[in-house]
Short mmCIF file of C-alpha atoms in Angstrom, two decimals:
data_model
loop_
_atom_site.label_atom_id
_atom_site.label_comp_id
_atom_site.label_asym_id
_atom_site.label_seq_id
_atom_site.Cartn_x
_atom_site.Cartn_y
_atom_site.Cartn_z
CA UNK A 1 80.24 36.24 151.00
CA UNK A 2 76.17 36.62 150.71
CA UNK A 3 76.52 33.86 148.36
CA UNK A 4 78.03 31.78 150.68
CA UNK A 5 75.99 32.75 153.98
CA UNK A 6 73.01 32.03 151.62
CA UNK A 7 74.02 28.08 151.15
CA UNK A 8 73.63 27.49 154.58
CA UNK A 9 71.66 29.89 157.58
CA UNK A 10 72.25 28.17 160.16
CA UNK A 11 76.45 28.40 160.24
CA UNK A 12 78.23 30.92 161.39
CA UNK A 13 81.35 32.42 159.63
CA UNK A 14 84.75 33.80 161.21
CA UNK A 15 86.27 36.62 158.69
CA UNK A 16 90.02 36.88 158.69
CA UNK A 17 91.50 39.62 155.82
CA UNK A 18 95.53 40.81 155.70
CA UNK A 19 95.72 43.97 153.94
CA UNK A 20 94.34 43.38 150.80
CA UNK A 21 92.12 40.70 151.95
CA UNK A 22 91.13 43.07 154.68
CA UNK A 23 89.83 45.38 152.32
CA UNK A 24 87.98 43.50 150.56
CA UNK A 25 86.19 41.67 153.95
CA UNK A 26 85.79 45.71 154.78
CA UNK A 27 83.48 45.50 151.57
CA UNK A 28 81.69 42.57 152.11
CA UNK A 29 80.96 43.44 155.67
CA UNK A 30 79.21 46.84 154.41
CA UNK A 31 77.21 44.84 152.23
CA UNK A 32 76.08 41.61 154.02
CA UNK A 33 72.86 40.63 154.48
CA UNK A 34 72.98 37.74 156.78
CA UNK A 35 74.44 39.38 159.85
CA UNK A 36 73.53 36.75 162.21
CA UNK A 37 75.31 34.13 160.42
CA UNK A 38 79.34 36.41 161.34
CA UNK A 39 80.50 35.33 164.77
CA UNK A 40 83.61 37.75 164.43
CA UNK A 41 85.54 39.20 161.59
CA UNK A 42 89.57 39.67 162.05
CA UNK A 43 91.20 42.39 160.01
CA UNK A 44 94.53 43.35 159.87
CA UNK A 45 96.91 45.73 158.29
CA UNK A 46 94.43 46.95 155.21
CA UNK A 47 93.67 50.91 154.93
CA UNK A 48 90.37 52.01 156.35
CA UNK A 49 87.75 52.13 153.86
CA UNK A 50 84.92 53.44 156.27
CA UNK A 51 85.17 56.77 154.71
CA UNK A 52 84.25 55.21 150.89
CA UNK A 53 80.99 53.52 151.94
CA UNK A 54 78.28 54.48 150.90
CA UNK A 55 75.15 55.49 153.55
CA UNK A 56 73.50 52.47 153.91
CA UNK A 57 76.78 50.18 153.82
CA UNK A 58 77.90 52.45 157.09
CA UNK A 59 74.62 51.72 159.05
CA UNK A 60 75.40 48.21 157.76
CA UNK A 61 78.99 48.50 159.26
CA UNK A 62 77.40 50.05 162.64
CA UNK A 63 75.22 46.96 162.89
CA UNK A 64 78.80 44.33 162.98
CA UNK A 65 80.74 46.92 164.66
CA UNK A 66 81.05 44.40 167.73
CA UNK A 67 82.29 41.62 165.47
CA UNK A 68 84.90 43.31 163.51
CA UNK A 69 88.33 43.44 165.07
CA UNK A 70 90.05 45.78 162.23
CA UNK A 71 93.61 46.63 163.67
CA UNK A 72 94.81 49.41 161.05
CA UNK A 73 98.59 50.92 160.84
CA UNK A 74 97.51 54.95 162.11
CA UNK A 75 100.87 55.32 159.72
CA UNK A 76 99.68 54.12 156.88
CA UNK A 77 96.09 55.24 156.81
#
């Protein structure tokens, strides 16, 4: 995803992940460094992997917290 923000700064990217595809967005959230470039990210169904990152990829998670939507099933989590 960095690789991609980095072709072009000035667009802005929309995120949408289904369960294994929301895991992996979960990742590349925690580690992007273009946060101005994600309008919103769209997550649905993948377990919660807040609880695997690392320090700095939470405080990088707490910085896009308003533009992640991450619906998770409370049953399967």
């Amino acid at each position: 995803m960095n690789h991609l923000m980095q072709q072009d700064l000035t667009a802005h990217y929309y995120i949408y992940g289904h369960s294994l595809g929301a895991i992996n967005a979960q990742y590349a959230l925690a580690n992007c460094i273009y946060p101005t470039s994600l309008n919103e990210a769209w997550l649905y169904e993948g377990l919660n992997v807040y609880w695997l990152l690392n320090d700095q990829q939470k405080a990088q998670a707490a910085i896009l917290r308003n533009k992640i939507n991450n619906y998770i099933d409370s049953r399967t989590s």
